XYZ file of C-alpha atoms in Angstrom:
482
model
C 46.245 -128.738 74.598
C 45.191 -127.047 71.337
C 48.525 -127.263 69.497
C 47.713 -129.398 66.431
C 47.907 -127.724 63.033
C 45.207 -129.915 61.517
C 42.976 -132.843 62.388
C 42.321 -135.762 60.050
C 39.235 -137.897 60.528
C 39.241 -141.294 58.828
C 42.098 -143.766 59.203
C 41.829 -145.908 56.104
C 45.054 -146.092 54.090
C 44.603 -142.704 52.369
C 43.953 -140.940 55.665
C 46.890 -142.589 57.416
C 49.273 -141.804 54.573
C 48.232 -138.147 54.379
C 48.765 -137.824 58.128
C 52.274 -139.272 57.890
C 53.000 -137.016 54.908
C 51.946 -133.982 56.978
C 54.021 -135.205 59.900
C 57.098 -135.556 57.701
C 56.650 -131.936 56.568
C 56.719 -130.674 60.147
C 52.984 -130.306 60.874
C 51.442 -131.647 64.053
C 48.364 -133.739 63.265
C 45.567 -135.088 65.429
C 44.115 -138.375 64.167
C 40.589 -139.567 64.840
C 38.422 -142.451 63.709
C 34.865 -143.341 64.741
C 36.134 -146.834 65.510
C 38.546 -145.565 68.137
C 40.541 -148.803 68.322
C 41.944 -147.856 64.918
C 43.408 -144.700 66.474
C 45.424 -146.771 68.949
C 46.491 -149.234 66.258
C 47.691 -146.371 64.045
C 49.628 -144.667 66.838
C 51.285 -147.940 67.831
C 52.132 -148.933 64.256
C 52.552 -146.525 61.294
C 52.664 -143.369 63.462
C 54.909 -144.790 66.178
C 57.699 -142.373 67.040
C 56.051 -139.462 65.187
C 54.511 -136.222 66.488
C 51.016 -137.478 65.564
C 48.539 -137.507 68.440
C 45.232 -139.282 68.691
C 41.763 -138.578 70.022
C 39.039 -140.930 71.222
C 36.038 -138.630 70.949
C 34.965 -135.779 68.716
C 35.138 -133.370 71.639
C 38.731 -134.393 72.403
C 39.581 -134.292 68.702
C 38.403 -130.692 68.248
C 39.929 -129.549 71.553
C 43.426 -130.395 70.309
C 43.243 -128.186 67.194
C 44.606 -124.667 66.827
C 42.161 -121.964 65.753
C 40.822 -121.633 63.205
C 40.333 -125.361 63.511
C 41.105 -127.313 60.350
C 39.320 -130.655 60.129
C 40.028 -132.861 57.103
C 37.556 -135.661 56.391
C 39.060 -138.718 54.696
C 35.914 -140.814 54.783
C 33.586 -142.385 52.236
C 31.830 -139.883 49.998
C 28.059 -139.547 50.127
C 25.702 -139.442 53.085
C 28.523 -140.179 55.551
C 29.982 -136.704 54.920
C 26.712 -135.036 55.858
C 26.366 -137.192 58.982
C 29.863 -136.317 60.176
C 29.353 -132.607 59.462
C 26.273 -132.623 61.700
C 28.236 -134.409 64.430
C 31.041 -131.827 64.201
C 28.842 -128.724 64.300
C 28.284 -128.591 68.107
C 32.064 -128.461 68.663
C 33.045 -125.928 65.983
C 33.003 -122.143 66.108
C 32.749 -119.322 63.581
C 35.682 -119.350 61.153
C 36.558 -123.028 61.604
C 37.233 -125.054 58.450
C 35.943 -128.454 57.306
C 37.789 -130.084 54.410
C 36.356 -132.972 52.391
C 39.289 -134.842 50.847
C 37.211 -137.630 49.295
C 35.702 -138.130 45.856
C 32.486 -136.240 46.498
C 30.148 -135.256 43.682
C 30.544 -131.532 43.060
C 26.806 -130.661 43.506
C 27.064 -132.088 47.038
C 30.085 -129.879 47.674
C 28.177 -126.840 46.393
C 25.301 -127.651 48.750
C 27.624 -128.117 51.730
C 29.396 -124.825 50.997
C 26.084 -122.973 51.100
C 24.912 -124.796 54.220
C 28.074 -124.193 56.246
C 28.407 -120.567 55.154
C 25.060 -119.901 56.805
C 26.555 -121.255 60.032
C 29.687 -119.103 59.811
C 31.945 -122.033 58.904
C 34.190 -122.562 55.887
C 34.137 -125.637 53.669
C 36.726 -126.891 51.190
C 36.040 -129.668 48.696
C 39.522 -130.927 47.833
C 40.222 -133.503 45.175
C 43.199 -135.699 46.089
C 44.795 -137.890 43.436
C 47.700 -140.288 43.506
C 46.389 -143.257 45.409
C 48.062 -144.589 48.530
C 51.608 -143.859 47.337
C 50.686 -140.320 46.289
C 49.077 -139.605 49.646
C 52.238 -140.728 51.421
C 54.887 -139.165 49.166
C 53.082 -136.268 47.494
C 49.656 -136.222 45.836
C 48.057 -133.856 43.376
C 45.566 -131.724 45.294
C 42.690 -129.672 43.859
C 41.133 -127.427 46.546
C 37.951 -125.452 45.993
C 35.152 -124.030 48.133
C 35.317 -120.956 50.353
C 38.382 -118.984 49.299
C 38.515 -117.333 52.725
C 39.768 -120.673 54.103
C 42.527 -121.135 51.530
C 45.256 -119.085 53.308
C 44.852 -121.290 56.390
C 45.394 -124.594 54.572
C 47.643 -123.466 51.713
C 50.937 -123.921 53.619
C 49.975 -127.472 54.612
C 48.572 -128.574 51.263
C 51.370 -127.104 49.156
C 53.981 -128.640 51.455
C 52.562 -132.176 51.249
C 51.688 -132.077 47.527
C 53.913 -133.458 44.803
C 56.340 -130.943 43.304
C 57.439 -130.613 39.670
C 60.262 -128.196 38.875
C 59.950 -126.982 42.490
C 56.296 -125.959 41.946
C 53.623 -127.661 44.103
C 50.974 -129.721 42.306
C 48.350 -127.903 44.343
C 46.783 -124.489 43.921
C 43.445 -122.813 44.391
C 40.948 -124.088 41.801
C 37.788 -122.056 42.356
C 34.728 -121.387 44.463
C 32.220 -123.889 45.829
C 32.354 -127.215 43.946
C 35.214 -126.321 41.579
C 37.843 -128.482 43.281
C 35.751 -131.620 43.263
C 34.600 -130.836 39.716
C 38.179 -130.707 38.435
C 38.926 -133.954 40.307
C 35.853 -135.498 38.659
C 37.137 -134.552 35.199
C 40.594 -135.838 36.182
C 38.988 -139.189 36.982
C 37.069 -139.150 33.693
C 40.323 -138.621 31.803
C 41.799 -141.438 33.880
C 39.000 -143.732 32.646
C 39.876 -142.768 29.065
C 43.620 -143.249 29.579
C 43.161 -146.696 31.108
C 40.768 -147.856 28.382
C 43.082 -146.612 25.618
C 45.996 -148.538 27.113
C 43.826 -151.657 27.370
C 42.736 -151.346 23.741
C 46.346 -151.035 22.571
C 47.249 -154.088 24.680
C 44.345 -156.072 23.203
C 45.353 -155.326 19.618
C 49.047 -155.992 20.270
C 48.370 -159.340 21.931
C 45.367 -160.633 19.954
C 46.328 -159.535 16.451
C 50.101 -159.053 16.462
C 50.587 -161.957 18.863
C 52.872 -160.081 21.255
C 53.890 -162.104 24.296
C 53.741 -160.531 27.728
C 57.521 -160.279 27.740
C 57.304 -158.334 24.474
C 54.504 -156.153 25.851
C 56.620 -155.342 28.886
C 59.440 -154.234 26.600
C 57.147 -152.287 24.222
C 55.474 -150.312 27.012
C 58.784 -149.655 28.769
C 60.116 -148.295 25.481
C 56.981 -146.170 24.913
C 57.418 -144.701 28.389
C 60.764 -143.223 27.334
C 59.166 -141.002 24.685
C 56.000 -139.004 24.022
C 53.836 -141.450 25.987
C 55.890 -141.025 29.163
C 53.271 -141.311 31.935
C 52.480 -143.054 35.190
C 49.886 -145.405 33.663
C 52.152 -146.503 30.799
C 54.924 -147.082 33.343
C 52.857 -149.269 35.663
C 51.410 -151.180 32.680
C 54.973 -152.137 31.757
C 55.401 -153.448 35.322
C 52.192 -155.483 35.161
C 53.026 -157.322 31.933
C 54.759 -160.643 32.626
C 54.472 -160.129 36.405
C 54.545 -163.691 37.789
C 51.912 -165.374 39.893
C 52.955 -167.857 42.580
C 53.300 -170.553 39.885
C 55.639 -168.367 37.832
C 53.119 -167.723 35.064
C 51.888 -164.176 34.226
C 49.225 -163.117 36.728
C 47.525 -160.871 34.152
C 46.227 -163.957 32.312
C 44.476 -165.075 35.501
C 42.672 -161.803 36.260
C 38.969 -161.854 35.340
C 38.159 -159.440 32.506
C 35.400 -157.594 34.399
C 36.235 -153.963 35.248
C 35.021 -152.182 38.363
C 34.318 -148.483 38.849
C 33.517 -146.004 41.620
C 31.167 -143.730 39.619
C 33.293 -140.650 38.940
C 33.650 -141.493 35.247
C 29.869 -141.787 35.010
C 29.493 -138.387 36.695
C 31.852 -136.862 34.127
C 29.952 -138.324 31.177
C 26.570 -137.329 32.652
C 27.743 -133.768 33.282
C 29.025 -133.561 29.708
C 25.524 -134.409 28.507
C 24.080 -131.740 30.799
C 26.543 -129.146 29.506
C 26.254 -130.176 25.833
C 29.922 -131.131 25.419
C 30.717 -134.151 23.172
C 32.842 -136.067 25.671
C 32.712 -139.106 23.420
C 35.983 -140.827 24.281
C 35.510 -140.674 28.049
C 31.862 -141.768 27.750
C 32.948 -144.781 25.686
C 35.484 -145.644 28.382
C 32.666 -145.731 30.938
C 30.485 -147.868 28.646
C 33.439 -150.213 28.019
C 33.502 -151.000 31.736
C 29.753 -151.651 31.694
C 30.217 -153.945 28.696
C 33.008 -155.822 30.458
C 30.604 -156.649 33.288
C 28.416 -158.658 30.883
C 30.848 -161.573 31.124
C 28.373 -164.427 30.725
C 26.584 -162.692 27.858
C 29.894 -162.023 26.122
C 30.876 -165.660 26.425
C 27.550 -166.689 24.868
C 27.903 -164.196 22.009
C 31.456 -165.314 21.294
C 30.104 -168.790 20.525
C 27.316 -167.482 18.285
C 29.394 -164.944 16.378
C 32.839 -166.225 15.530
C 35.564 -163.625 15.020
C 37.352 -164.338 11.729
C 40.928 -165.503 12.185
C 43.080 -163.407 9.882
C 46.828 -163.742 10.040
C 48.537 -160.377 10.230
C 50.531 -159.949 7.033
C 52.119 -156.523 7.511
C 55.352 -155.264 8.984
C 55.059 -156.013 12.708
C 57.494 -153.327 13.847
C 55.768 -150.738 11.672
C 52.366 -151.715 13.082
C 53.584 -151.439 16.673
C 54.700 -147.889 15.891
C 51.301 -147.151 14.309
C 49.563 -148.356 17.484
C 51.856 -146.111 19.545
C 50.909 -143.158 17.364
C 47.218 -144.012 17.642
C 47.472 -144.267 21.412
C 49.240 -140.903 21.617
C 46.716 -139.175 19.351
C 43.751 -140.697 21.206
C 45.242 -139.608 24.528
C 45.527 -136.035 23.239
C 41.851 -136.147 22.227
C 40.840 -137.403 25.672
C 42.565 -134.494 27.422
C 41.241 -132.013 24.851
C 37.683 -133.173 25.560
C 38.273 -132.938 29.321
C 39.490 -129.347 29.034
C 36.544 -128.522 26.745
C 34.204 -129.698 29.496
C 36.033 -127.718 32.178
C 35.921 -124.571 30.033
C 32.158 -124.935 29.664
C 31.743 -125.578 33.395
C 33.950 -122.605 34.260
C 31.606 -120.365 32.281
C 28.400 -122.049 33.469
C 29.308 -121.955 37.188
C 31.376 -118.712 37.149
C 34.493 -120.451 38.454
C 37.147 -118.720 36.312
C 39.264 -121.886 36.200
C 42.980 -121.500 35.512
C 43.613 -124.279 32.992
C 47.385 -123.872 32.978
C 47.423 -124.213 36.757
C 45.220 -127.320 36.538
C 47.635 -128.910 34.059
C 50.476 -128.150 36.485
C 48.513 -129.727 39.365
C 48.277 -132.894 37.266
C 51.973 -132.939 36.310
C 52.950 -134.866 39.423
C 51.455 -137.042 42.123
C 48.234 -137.922 40.308
C 47.233 -141.011 38.356
C 47.090 -139.241 34.968
C 50.453 -137.503 35.318
C 52.277 -137.527 32.010
C 54.907 -135.655 30.054
C 52.598 -133.717 27.772
C 50.710 -132.092 30.660
C 53.650 -129.690 30.609
C 52.738 -128.916 27.002
C 49.135 -128.274 28.046
C 50.347 -125.800 30.650
C 52.536 -124.098 28.020
C 49.568 -123.884 25.642
C 47.412 -122.081 28.221
C 50.316 -119.925 29.394
C 50.674 -118.695 25.815
C 46.939 -118.205 25.403
C 44.788 -118.337 28.580
C 41.695 -118.007 26.363
C 42.634 -120.930 24.103
C 39.331 -122.307 22.866
C 40.544 -125.845 22.246
C 43.862 -127.597 22.896
C 43.795 -128.876 19.314
C 44.305 -125.293 18.106
C 47.690 -125.084 19.833
C 50.696 -125.531 17.521
C 52.254 -128.338 19.563
C 49.115 -130.471 19.576
C 48.311 -129.621 15.962
C 51.745 -130.918 14.910
C 51.461 -133.971 17.175
C 48.097 -134.987 15.705
C 49.174 -134.394 12.127
C 52.235 -136.574 12.742
C 50.224 -139.372 14.390
C 47.104 -139.320 12.227
C 48.189 -141.920 9.653
C 49.158 -144.405 12.376
C 45.901 -143.720 14.210
C 43.835 -144.504 11.115
C 45.923 -147.590 10.384
C 45.386 -148.863 13.931
C 41.622 -148.410 13.815
C 41.450 -150.052 10.386
C 43.398 -153.070 11.641
C 41.076 -153.412 14.618
C 37.966 -153.314 12.404
C 39.420 -155.850 10.000
C 40.252 -158.276 12.815
C 37.080 -157.764 14.876
C 38.847 -156.205 17.862
C 36.763 -153.693 19.844
C 38.562 -150.365 20.270
C 35.744 -148.006 21.293
C 37.968 -145.219 22.605
C 40.459 -145.223 19.724
C 37.490 -145.085 17.351
C 35.508 -142.515 19.348
C 38.531 -140.253 19.483
C 39.127 -140.499 15.740
C 35.445 -139.991 14.938
C 35.345 -136.927 17.189
C 38.450 -135.535 15.503
C 37.056 -136.119 12.000
C 33.734 -134.587 13.035
C 35.386 -131.561 14.613
C 37.313 -130.749 11.450
C 34.304 -131.234 9.153
C 33.323 -127.841 7.748
C 29.880 -128.975 6.582
C 28.362 -131.977 8.309
C 25.225 -134.038 7.726
C 23.311 -132.165 10.450
C 21.410 -130.245 7.770
C 19.537 -133.479 7.049
C 19.012 -133.969 10.810
C 17.279 -130.595 10.933
C 15.234 -131.304 7.812
C 13.995 -134.605 9.282
C 13.151 -132.934 12.629
C 11.284 -130.184 10.836
C 9.414 -132.694 8.653
C 8.050 -134.848 11.495
C 7.841 -132.285 14.285
C 7.954 -128.770 12.817
C 11.085 -128.116 14.909
C 12.289 -125.467 12.403
C 15.797 -124.898 11.078
C 18.269 -122.143 10.280
C 19.439 -121.359 6.722
C 22.953 -120.809 5.394
C 21.727 -117.818 3.395
C 20.106 -116.086 6.398
C 21.446 -114.651 9.696
C 22.044 -117.091 12.608
C 19.183 -117.133 15.094
C 16.473 -116.816 12.432
C 14.384 -119.980 12.125
C 12.256 -121.375 9.304
C 9.737 -124.131 8.728
C 8.910 -125.856 5.445
C 5.475 -127.224 4.538
C 6.818 -130.648 3.556
C 3.363 -132.132 2.930
C -0.117 -130.755 2.404
C -0.849 -131.594 6.073
C 2.122 -129.639 7.419
C 1.264 -127.030 9.998
C 2.245 -123.412 9.569
C 4.911 -122.317 12.031
C 6.345 -118.815 12.126
C 10.133 -118.606 12.050
C 11.669 -118.170 15.473
C 8.648 -119.462 17.418
C 9.853 -123.001 18.183
C 13.319 -124.425 18.388
C 13.395 -127.565 20.500
């Protein structure tokens, strides 16, 4: 009987939790997995006593769905999505909807949108953030693709999403790959947030000598103020968490970070779009550097870090680190929104940045207090060029700047790597530099390659070349600007 509101394919933890979330909100869901034994296990365990039904073949799965059929894929991103789409096609009809709820790369989503449109089907690339708990209790959801499909999934998605001030953390993002693009940038910001927290932890423990009990207290205290966020909160839970022997488990975890690739996609796209996403890129490189464990151990024996006893006011320095973390976090989000603004223009998506900030207010990994301030900034000025131009963020940075500089200086003095704190500060100083050193860059490029340059005393867009040596070639202005 075709009475299911939606079908979910893929019964890993995220898929199961989304199904139960939908069930709790009154929607009837059909569950399917290629390994059909998992369907039975799910129905007899987590879904026992619910309205969820199962299917043991694709044909049965599709036959149980109301029209237009809504099929949500919660499977591994990549080639598997394309394989499953091809398997679904014989059973779907014009107007049916396929939803990819995984972490797909946005160019793949764009390609799939075009492919399925030719077949009369709709495709939605939907970023889902919040991990297992978010999927079960209310995630942040970022749908994009064919807008014609949005009215058919909107009631479901907005019901199961997290809510902040009664507003769902889910709204239409934009056409084609926009949803997965915004999720990609979300994940890039997540990389930056995590790395910044780790750098603060490293400085607090290695230079100030904070015990894990102290770190737990410091982060819990920070979470009550401007730094109030999910990641700060869970960091406070991790510090001093005991292993089976009663000692902190954090000290026993190998210092080699993993990654799924979304941070790399964000940094690579920033290079393609010409946006200086320096802090997030450094966060990605920091994970690569962490993987060189054996090499790092060798280098630590060759190059000894000087042991300098911290002589300052410990309480004052902890506050400076808090300020530096807050300022760096602001820079990370500012860079992320810079990239999305460029992408919105490049791909004609017309992204609503205030709505995106609201989507990230709850349910997702990077949810934090000041996302509300980002929404307010774009509500006041939808065409805001840069978050750093908003009065709230201008005041916040001015207030935190001294502590930020003090933190970076302490790290340099004590040989503690803080790539994201430093990248953020360098970006900020570069962005507020009225006249940079790039004039010399252009002179050097023109000298060795006749790349030409613009002049401050001539209109923009007019290019010149200087005959630096007697062998210099003659190049007409405006003919070459690589």
